[in-house]
């Protein structure tokens, strides 16, 4: 009986202590690592890749042929693997330092890049924090993202053959 009481007290203490984390999620930081995503905004020395701003002033960029290229050659919609240097802040959007970036140039990636570029060019969306790009059927991609300017998550279908971005109809609520 005494052992079970001690066990219950230990488990309770562990649960209570686990709940006491870092009070502010915006200050939480993640360790460095590699991330694959699409460039959705380009600033002077920063690239927005998915939902993270990467500082690229000291980054090395490798193209699909394995050659080093200037950072200025990275463009909107490019699919890229980023090796982050240091910590990634958990602000929104997140921030990190890019150490090395590798561009994807295989056929599948190029089609995904084209789908993302069509979304970025669509005047209905002003800012794209990309979540996913999924091939549905040949030539049709499901693209999911957040557009902070309208404050909502967005899902579109992109038809590459017709170069068209389609917003699926939402069911009418009564």
Short mmCIF file of N, CA, C and O in Angstrom, two decimals, residues 11-122:
data_model
loop_
_atom_site.label_atom_id
_atom_site.label_comp_id
_atom_site.label_asym_id
_atom_site.label_seq_id
_atom_site.Cartn_x
_atom_site.Cartn_y
_atom_site.Cartn_z
N UNK A 11 4.02 10.02 -9.91
CA UNK A 11 3.36 10.25 -11.21
C UNK A 11 2.68 11.61 -11.21
O UNK A 11 2.77 12.37 -12.19
N UNK A 12 2.00 11.96 -10.14
CA UNK A 12 1.32 13.26 -10.05
C UNK A 12 2.34 14.39 -10.15
O UNK A 12 2.13 15.38 -10.86
N UNK A 13 3.45 14.26 -9.45
CA UNK A 13 4.49 15.29 -9.49
C UNK A 13 5.06 15.43 -10.89
O UNK A 13 5.30 16.55 -11.37
N UNK A 14 5.27 14.30 -11.57
CA UNK A 14 5.81 14.37 -12.94
C UNK A 14 4.84 15.07 -13.88
O UNK A 14 5.24 15.87 -14.71
N UNK A 15 3.55 14.77 -13.74
CA UNK A 15 2.54 15.41 -14.60
C UNK A 15 2.51 16.91 -14.35
O UNK A 15 2.48 17.71 -15.28
N UNK A 16 2.55 17.31 -13.09
CA UNK A 16 2.52 18.73 -12.76
C UNK A 16 3.77 19.45 -13.28
O UNK A 16 3.70 20.55 -13.81
N UNK A 17 4.93 18.84 -13.13
CA UNK A 17 6.17 19.46 -13.58
C UNK A 17 6.26 19.53 -15.09
O UNK A 17 6.81 20.47 -15.66
N UNK A 18 5.71 18.54 -15.78
CA UNK A 18 5.72 18.54 -17.24
C UNK A 18 4.91 19.70 -17.78
O UNK A 18 5.24 20.29 -18.80
N UNK A 19 3.86 20.08 -17.11
CA UNK A 19 3.02 21.19 -17.56
C UNK A 19 3.68 22.54 -17.39
O UNK A 19 3.23 23.53 -17.94
N UNK A 20 4.75 22.62 -16.63
CA UNK A 20 5.44 23.88 -16.40
C UNK A 20 6.55 24.03 -17.41
O UNK A 20 7.72 23.80 -17.11
N UNK A 21 6.21 24.44 -18.60
CA UNK A 21 7.19 24.60 -19.67
C UNK A 21 7.63 26.03 -19.78
O UNK A 21 7.59 26.80 -18.84
N UNK A 22 8.04 26.43 -20.99
CA UNK A 22 8.42 27.82 -21.26
C UNK A 22 7.16 28.63 -21.43
O UNK A 22 6.43 28.44 -22.38
N UNK A 23 6.92 29.54 -20.57
CA UNK A 23 5.67 30.29 -20.54
C UNK A 23 5.20 30.86 -21.86
O UNK A 23 4.04 30.83 -22.16
N UNK A 24 6.09 31.41 -22.69
CA UNK A 24 5.68 32.08 -23.91
C UNK A 24 6.16 31.29 -25.12
O UNK A 24 7.34 31.18 -25.37
N UNK A 25 5.23 30.75 -25.90
CA UNK A 25 5.58 29.92 -27.06
C UNK A 25 6.36 30.71 -28.09
O UNK A 25 7.15 30.16 -28.83
N UNK A 26 6.16 32.03 -28.16
CA UNK A 26 6.87 32.83 -29.15
C UNK A 26 8.36 32.90 -28.85
O UNK A 26 9.15 33.18 -29.73
N UNK A 27 8.75 32.64 -27.62
CA UNK A 27 10.16 32.68 -27.26
C UNK A 27 10.82 31.31 -27.36
O UNK A 27 12.02 31.20 -27.24
N UNK A 28 10.04 30.27 -27.55
CA UNK A 28 10.59 28.92 -27.62
C UNK A 28 11.45 28.78 -28.87
O UNK A 28 11.13 29.27 -29.92
N UNK A 29 12.57 28.08 -28.75
CA UNK A 29 13.47 27.90 -29.89
C UNK A 29 13.69 26.42 -30.13
O UNK A 29 13.72 25.62 -29.22
N UNK A 30 13.86 26.07 -31.40
CA UNK A 30 14.13 24.73 -31.83
C UNK A 30 15.59 24.64 -32.24
O UNK A 30 16.18 25.63 -32.65
N UNK A 31 16.15 23.45 -32.19
CA UNK A 31 17.51 23.26 -32.67
C UNK A 31 17.54 23.33 -34.18
O UNK A 31 16.53 23.21 -34.85
N UNK A 32 18.75 23.49 -34.71
CA UNK A 32 18.90 23.57 -36.15
C UNK A 32 18.59 22.22 -36.78
O UNK A 32 18.50 21.20 -36.12
N UNK A 33 18.45 22.22 -38.09
CA UNK A 33 18.16 21.00 -38.83
C UNK A 33 17.98 21.32 -40.29
O UNK A 33 18.30 22.41 -40.75
N UNK A 34 17.46 20.36 -41.04
CA UNK A 34 17.21 20.60 -42.46
C UNK A 34 15.71 20.59 -42.73
O UNK A 34 14.97 19.85 -42.09
N UNK A 35 15.30 21.44 -43.64
CA UNK A 35 13.89 21.63 -43.96
C UNK A 35 13.74 21.70 -45.47
O UNK A 35 14.58 22.30 -46.15
N UNK A 36 12.66 21.12 -45.98
CA UNK A 36 12.36 21.19 -47.41
C UNK A 36 11.09 22.00 -47.57
O UNK A 36 10.10 21.77 -46.87
N UNK A 37 11.12 22.95 -48.49
CA UNK A 37 9.95 23.78 -48.72
C UNK A 37 10.06 24.57 -50.00
O UNK A 37 10.92 24.31 -50.84
N UNK A 38 9.17 25.54 -50.14
CA UNK A 38 9.08 26.37 -51.33
C UNK A 38 9.25 27.83 -50.94
O UNK A 38 8.73 28.27 -49.93
N UNK A 39 9.96 28.58 -51.77
CA UNK A 39 10.18 30.00 -51.54
C UNK A 39 8.89 30.74 -51.91
O UNK A 39 8.44 30.66 -53.06
N UNK A 40 8.29 31.45 -50.94
CA UNK A 40 7.05 32.17 -51.23
C UNK A 40 7.20 33.69 -51.12
O UNK A 40 6.29 34.41 -51.52
N UNK A 41 8.33 34.16 -50.59
CA UNK A 41 8.64 35.59 -50.60
C UNK A 41 10.14 35.76 -50.62
O UNK A 41 10.87 34.97 -50.01
N UNK A 42 10.59 36.81 -51.30
CA UNK A 42 12.01 37.12 -51.38
C UNK A 42 12.20 38.57 -50.93
O UNK A 42 11.56 39.47 -51.46
N UNK A 43 13.05 38.75 -49.92
CA UNK A 43 13.42 40.08 -49.45
C UNK A 43 14.92 40.24 -49.70
O UNK A 43 15.56 39.33 -50.18
N UNK A 44 15.48 41.37 -49.32
CA UNK A 44 16.89 41.67 -49.60
C UNK A 44 17.83 40.54 -49.18
O UNK A 44 18.57 40.02 -50.00
N UNK A 45 17.81 40.15 -47.95
CA UNK A 45 18.71 39.11 -47.44
C UNK A 45 17.95 37.99 -46.74
O UNK A 45 18.51 37.28 -45.92
N UNK A 46 16.64 37.83 -47.07
CA UNK A 46 15.82 36.80 -46.44
C UNK A 46 14.90 36.14 -47.46
O UNK A 46 14.48 36.77 -48.42
N UNK A 47 14.62 34.87 -47.20
CA UNK A 47 13.67 34.11 -48.00
C UNK A 47 12.62 33.52 -47.07
O UNK A 47 12.97 32.96 -46.03
N UNK A 48 11.34 33.65 -47.44
CA UNK A 48 10.27 32.98 -46.70
C UNK A 48 10.09 31.62 -47.35
O UNK A 48 9.73 31.53 -48.53
N UNK A 49 10.41 30.58 -46.59
CA UNK A 49 10.27 29.21 -47.08
C UNK A 49 9.26 28.53 -46.18
O UNK A 49 9.50 28.37 -44.98
N UNK A 50 8.12 28.16 -46.77
CA UNK A 50 6.96 27.67 -46.04
C UNK A 50 6.55 28.70 -44.99
O UNK A 50 6.04 29.74 -45.35
N UNK A 51 6.80 28.46 -43.71
CA UNK A 51 6.39 29.41 -42.67
C UNK A 51 7.58 29.94 -41.88
O UNK A 51 7.44 30.35 -40.73
N UNK A 52 8.77 29.95 -42.51
CA UNK A 52 9.98 30.38 -41.82
C UNK A 52 10.76 31.37 -42.67
O UNK A 52 11.02 31.11 -43.84
N UNK A 53 11.12 32.51 -42.08
CA UNK A 53 12.02 33.47 -42.73
C UNK A 53 13.44 33.02 -42.47
O UNK A 53 13.86 32.91 -41.32
N UNK A 54 14.19 32.76 -43.53
CA UNK A 54 15.59 32.37 -43.41
C UNK A 54 16.48 33.53 -43.85
O UNK A 54 16.32 34.05 -44.96
N UNK A 55 17.40 33.93 -42.97
CA UNK A 55 18.42 34.90 -43.34
C UNK A 55 19.41 34.15 -44.22
O UNK A 55 19.89 33.08 -43.86
N UNK A 56 19.72 34.72 -45.39
CA UNK A 56 20.54 34.00 -46.38
C UNK A 56 21.84 34.73 -46.72
O UNK A 56 22.52 34.36 -47.66
N UNK A 57 22.20 35.74 -45.95
CA UNK A 57 23.37 36.55 -46.31
C UNK A 57 24.66 35.75 -46.34
O UNK A 57 25.56 36.06 -47.12
N UNK A 58 24.80 34.71 -45.52
CA UNK A 58 26.02 33.90 -45.52
C UNK A 58 25.79 32.49 -46.08
O UNK A 58 26.65 31.62 -45.93
N UNK A 59 24.65 32.26 -46.71
CA UNK A 59 24.29 30.92 -47.16
C UNK A 59 24.98 30.55 -48.47
O UNK A 59 25.21 31.38 -49.34
N UNK A 60 25.28 29.27 -48.58
CA UNK A 60 25.80 28.68 -49.82
C UNK A 60 24.60 28.03 -50.52
O UNK A 60 23.83 27.31 -49.89
N UNK A 61 24.45 28.31 -51.82
CA UNK A 61 23.33 27.75 -52.58
C UNK A 61 23.89 26.82 -53.65
O UNK A 61 24.76 27.19 -54.42
N UNK A 62 23.33 25.61 -53.70
CA UNK A 62 23.73 24.60 -54.67
C UNK A 62 22.55 24.35 -55.60
O UNK A 62 21.44 24.07 -55.14
N UNK A 63 22.79 24.43 -56.91
CA UNK A 63 21.70 24.16 -57.86
C UNK A 63 21.56 22.65 -58.09
O UNK A 63 22.31 21.85 -57.51
N UNK A 64 20.62 22.26 -58.93
CA UNK A 64 20.35 20.85 -59.19
C UNK A 64 21.51 20.09 -59.83
O UNK A 64 21.56 18.87 -59.76
N UNK A 65 22.45 20.80 -60.43
CA UNK A 65 23.62 20.17 -61.04
C UNK A 65 24.78 20.04 -60.07
O UNK A 65 25.85 19.53 -60.42
N UNK A 66 24.61 20.55 -58.83
CA UNK A 66 25.66 20.47 -57.83
C UNK A 66 26.62 21.64 -57.84
O UNK A 66 27.61 21.65 -57.13
N UNK A 67 26.31 22.67 -58.65
CA UNK A 67 27.17 23.86 -58.73
C UNK A 67 26.71 24.92 -57.74
O UNK A 67 25.51 25.08 -57.51
N UNK A 68 27.66 25.67 -57.20
CA UNK A 68 27.32 26.77 -56.31
C UNK A 68 26.84 27.95 -57.16
O UNK A 68 27.45 28.28 -58.18
N UNK A 69 25.74 28.58 -56.73
CA UNK A 69 25.17 29.72 -57.44
C UNK A 69 24.93 30.85 -56.45
O UNK A 69 24.86 30.62 -55.24
N UNK A 70 24.77 32.08 -56.94
CA UNK A 70 24.48 33.21 -56.02
C UNK A 70 23.07 33.08 -55.44
O UNK A 70 22.15 32.57 -56.09
N UNK A 71 22.91 33.57 -54.21
CA UNK A 71 21.61 33.55 -53.55
C UNK A 71 20.56 34.27 -54.38
O UNK A 71 19.40 33.87 -54.43
N UNK A 72 20.97 35.33 -55.10
CA UNK A 72 20.01 36.12 -55.89
C UNK A 72 19.36 35.29 -57.01
O UNK A 72 18.33 35.68 -57.54
N UNK A 73 19.93 34.12 -57.33
CA UNK A 73 19.34 33.25 -58.35
C UNK A 73 18.22 32.36 -57.82
O UNK A 73 17.56 31.67 -58.59
N UNK A 74 17.99 32.39 -56.51
CA UNK A 74 16.88 31.65 -55.92
C UNK A 74 15.63 32.50 -56.11
O UNK A 74 15.63 33.69 -55.80
N UNK A 75 14.56 31.89 -56.65
CA UNK A 75 13.37 32.68 -56.97
C UNK A 75 12.10 32.15 -56.35
O UNK A 75 12.06 31.09 -55.72
N UNK A 76 11.04 32.92 -56.55
CA UNK A 76 9.72 32.55 -56.05
C UNK A 76 9.30 31.19 -56.60
O UNK A 76 9.44 30.92 -57.79
N UNK A 77 8.77 30.36 -55.71
CA UNK A 77 8.27 29.06 -56.10
C UNK A 77 9.32 27.97 -56.13
O UNK A 77 8.97 26.79 -56.27
N UNK A 78 10.59 28.31 -56.00
CA UNK A 78 11.64 27.28 -56.04
C UNK A 78 11.47 26.32 -54.86
O UNK A 78 11.19 26.73 -53.73
N UNK A 79 11.68 25.02 -55.14
CA UNK A 79 11.68 24.01 -54.08
C UNK A 79 13.12 23.88 -53.61
O UNK A 79 14.04 23.74 -54.42
N UNK A 80 13.29 23.92 -52.29
CA UNK A 80 14.64 24.03 -51.76
C UNK A 80 14.76 23.27 -50.44
O UNK A 80 13.81 23.18 -49.67
N UNK A 81 15.94 22.71 -50.22
CA UNK A 81 16.28 22.10 -48.93
C UNK A 81 17.20 23.07 -48.22
O UNK A 81 18.20 23.51 -48.79
N UNK A 82 16.87 23.42 -46.99
CA UNK A 82 17.63 24.39 -46.23
C UNK A 82 18.26 23.71 -45.02
O UNK A 82 17.57 23.01 -44.27
N UNK A 83 19.55 23.91 -44.86
CA UNK A 83 20.25 23.48 -43.65
C UNK A 83 20.32 24.72 -42.76
O UNK A 83 20.97 25.70 -43.12
N UNK A 84 19.62 24.68 -41.63
CA UNK A 84 19.57 25.82 -40.72
C UNK A 84 20.80 25.82 -39.83
O UNK A 84 21.25 24.77 -39.38
N UNK A 85 21.31 27.02 -39.58
CA UNK A 85 22.48 27.20 -38.72
C UNK A 85 22.01 27.84 -37.43
O UNK A 85 21.47 28.94 -37.44
N UNK A 86 22.21 27.18 -36.32
CA UNK A 86 21.78 27.73 -35.04
C UNK A 86 20.35 27.34 -34.73
O UNK A 86 19.86 26.31 -35.16
N UNK A 87 19.68 28.21 -33.98
CA UNK A 87 18.34 27.90 -33.51
C UNK A 87 17.28 28.52 -34.40
O UNK A 87 17.53 29.50 -35.09
N UNK A 88 16.09 27.93 -34.36
CA UNK A 88 14.95 28.44 -35.11
C UNK A 88 13.96 28.99 -34.10
O UNK A 88 13.48 28.26 -33.23
N UNK A 89 13.67 30.28 -34.18
CA UNK A 89 12.74 30.88 -33.23
C UNK A 89 11.34 30.39 -33.53
O UNK A 89 10.98 30.14 -34.68
N UNK A 90 10.54 30.26 -32.52
CA UNK A 90 9.16 29.80 -32.68
C UNK A 90 8.20 30.98 -32.74
O UNK A 90 7.08 30.89 -32.29
N UNK A 91 8.64 32.10 -33.29
CA UNK A 91 7.76 33.24 -33.50
C UNK A 91 6.87 32.90 -34.71
O UNK A 91 7.00 31.84 -35.29
N UNK A 92 5.98 33.79 -35.08
CA UNK A 92 5.14 33.52 -36.24
C UNK A 92 5.25 34.68 -37.21
O UNK A 92 4.81 35.76 -36.89
N UNK A 93 5.81 34.52 -38.38
CA UNK A 93 6.50 33.32 -38.85
C UNK A 93 7.83 33.12 -38.12
O UNK A 93 8.39 34.06 -37.55
N UNK A 94 8.30 31.89 -38.17
CA UNK A 94 9.56 31.56 -37.49
C UNK A 94 10.73 32.24 -38.21
O UNK A 94 10.60 32.69 -39.33
N UNK A 95 11.88 32.28 -37.53
CA UNK A 95 13.09 32.89 -38.10
C UNK A 95 14.28 31.99 -37.84
O UNK A 95 14.37 31.36 -36.79
N UNK A 96 15.19 31.95 -38.84
CA UNK A 96 16.39 31.12 -38.71
C UNK A 96 17.46 31.63 -39.66
O UNK A 96 17.20 32.44 -40.55
N UNK A 97 18.68 31.15 -39.45
CA UNK A 97 19.82 31.45 -40.33
C UNK A 97 20.03 30.25 -41.25
O UNK A 97 20.17 29.13 -40.78
N UNK A 98 20.09 30.50 -42.56
CA UNK A 98 20.37 29.43 -43.51
C UNK A 98 21.88 29.30 -43.69
O UNK A 98 22.57 30.30 -43.87
N UNK A 99 22.37 28.09 -43.61
CA UNK A 99 23.79 27.84 -43.81
C UNK A 99 24.04 27.33 -45.24
O UNK A 99 24.93 27.81 -45.93
N UNK A 100 23.22 26.38 -45.67
CA UNK A 100 23.35 25.79 -46.99
C UNK A 100 21.96 25.54 -47.55
O UNK A 100 21.06 25.13 -46.82
N UNK A 101 21.79 25.79 -48.84
CA UNK A 101 20.51 25.55 -49.50
C UNK A 101 20.77 24.78 -50.79
O UNK A 101 21.72 25.08 -51.51
N UNK A 102 19.91 23.80 -51.05
CA UNK A 102 20.03 22.99 -52.26
C UNK A 102 18.72 23.04 -53.04
O UNK A 102 17.66 22.70 -52.49
N UNK A 103 18.78 23.47 -54.29
CA UNK A 103 17.59 23.55 -55.13
C UNK A 103 17.26 22.17 -55.72
O UNK A 103 18.17 21.44 -56.11
N UNK A 104 15.99 21.86 -55.80
CA UNK A 104 15.52 20.63 -56.44
C UNK A 104 15.26 20.92 -57.91
O UNK A 104 14.66 21.95 -58.24
N UNK A 105 15.67 20.01 -58.78
CA UNK A 105 15.45 20.25 -60.21
C UNK A 105 14.91 19.01 -60.93
O UNK A 105 14.87 18.99 -62.16
N UNK A 106 14.48 17.99 -60.19
CA UNK A 106 13.90 16.80 -60.83
C UNK A 106 12.53 17.16 -61.41
O UNK A 106 11.93 18.18 -61.06
N UNK A 107 12.02 16.31 -62.29
CA UNK A 107 10.77 16.61 -63.00
C UNK A 107 9.59 16.82 -62.06
O UNK A 107 8.81 17.76 -62.21
N UNK A 108 9.45 15.96 -61.05
CA UNK A 108 8.34 16.10 -60.10
C UNK A 108 8.41 17.40 -59.33
O UNK A 108 7.40 18.08 -59.15
N UNK A 109 9.61 17.76 -58.87
CA UNK A 109 9.78 19.02 -58.14
C UNK A 109 9.48 20.22 -59.02
O UNK A 109 8.90 21.21 -58.56
N UNK A 110 9.88 20.16 -60.28
CA UNK A 110 9.63 21.29 -61.19
C UNK A 110 8.13 21.49 -61.40
O UNK A 110 7.66 22.63 -61.49
N UNK A 111 7.36 20.41 -61.45
CA UNK A 111 5.89 20.54 -61.57
C UNK A 111 5.31 21.14 -60.30
O UNK A 111 4.41 21.99 -60.36
N UNK A 112 5.80 20.70 -59.13
CA UNK A 112 5.34 21.29 -57.88
C UNK A 112 5.67 22.78 -57.83
O UNK A 112 4.84 23.59 -57.41
N UNK A 113 6.87 23.15 -58.27
CA UNK A 113 7.27 24.57 -58.31
C UNK A 113 6.32 25.37 -59.19
O UNK A 113 5.93 26.49 -58.83
N UNK A 114 5.95 24.80 -60.33
CA UNK A 114 5.04 25.49 -61.24
C UNK A 114 3.68 25.71 -60.56
O UNK A 114 3.09 26.80 -60.66
N UNK A 115 3.20 24.69 -59.85
CA UNK A 115 1.91 24.83 -59.14
C UNK A 115 1.99 25.93 -58.09
O UNK A 115 1.09 26.77 -57.97
N UNK A 116 3.09 25.97 -57.33
CA UNK A 116 3.26 27.00 -56.29
C UNK A 116 3.34 28.38 -56.94
O UNK A 116 2.73 29.34 -56.46
N UNK A 117 4.06 28.51 -58.05
CA UNK A 117 4.17 29.81 -58.73
C UNK A 117 2.80 30.31 -59.21
O UNK A 117 2.52 31.51 -59.13
N UNK A 118 1.97 29.40 -59.69
CA UNK A 118 0.62 29.82 -60.12
C UNK A 118 -0.18 30.36 -58.94
O UNK A 118 -0.90 31.36 -59.07
N UNK A 119 -0.04 29.74 -57.76
CA UNK A 119 -0.73 30.24 -56.57
C UNK A 119 -0.18 31.61 -56.18
O UNK A 119 -0.93 32.54 -55.88
N UNK A 120 1.15 31.76 -56.22
CA UNK A 120 1.78 33.04 -55.85
C UNK A 120 1.38 34.17 -56.79
O UNK A 120 1.32 35.32 -56.38
N UNK A 121 1.10 33.85 -58.04
CA UNK A 121 0.71 34.87 -59.02
C UNK A 121 -0.78 35.20 -58.96
O UNK A 121 -1.22 36.19 -59.54
N UNK A 122 -1.56 34.40 -58.26
CA UNK A 122 -3.00 34.59 -58.20
C UNK A 122 -3.31 35.84 -57.36
O UNK A 122 -2.91 35.92 -56.20
#
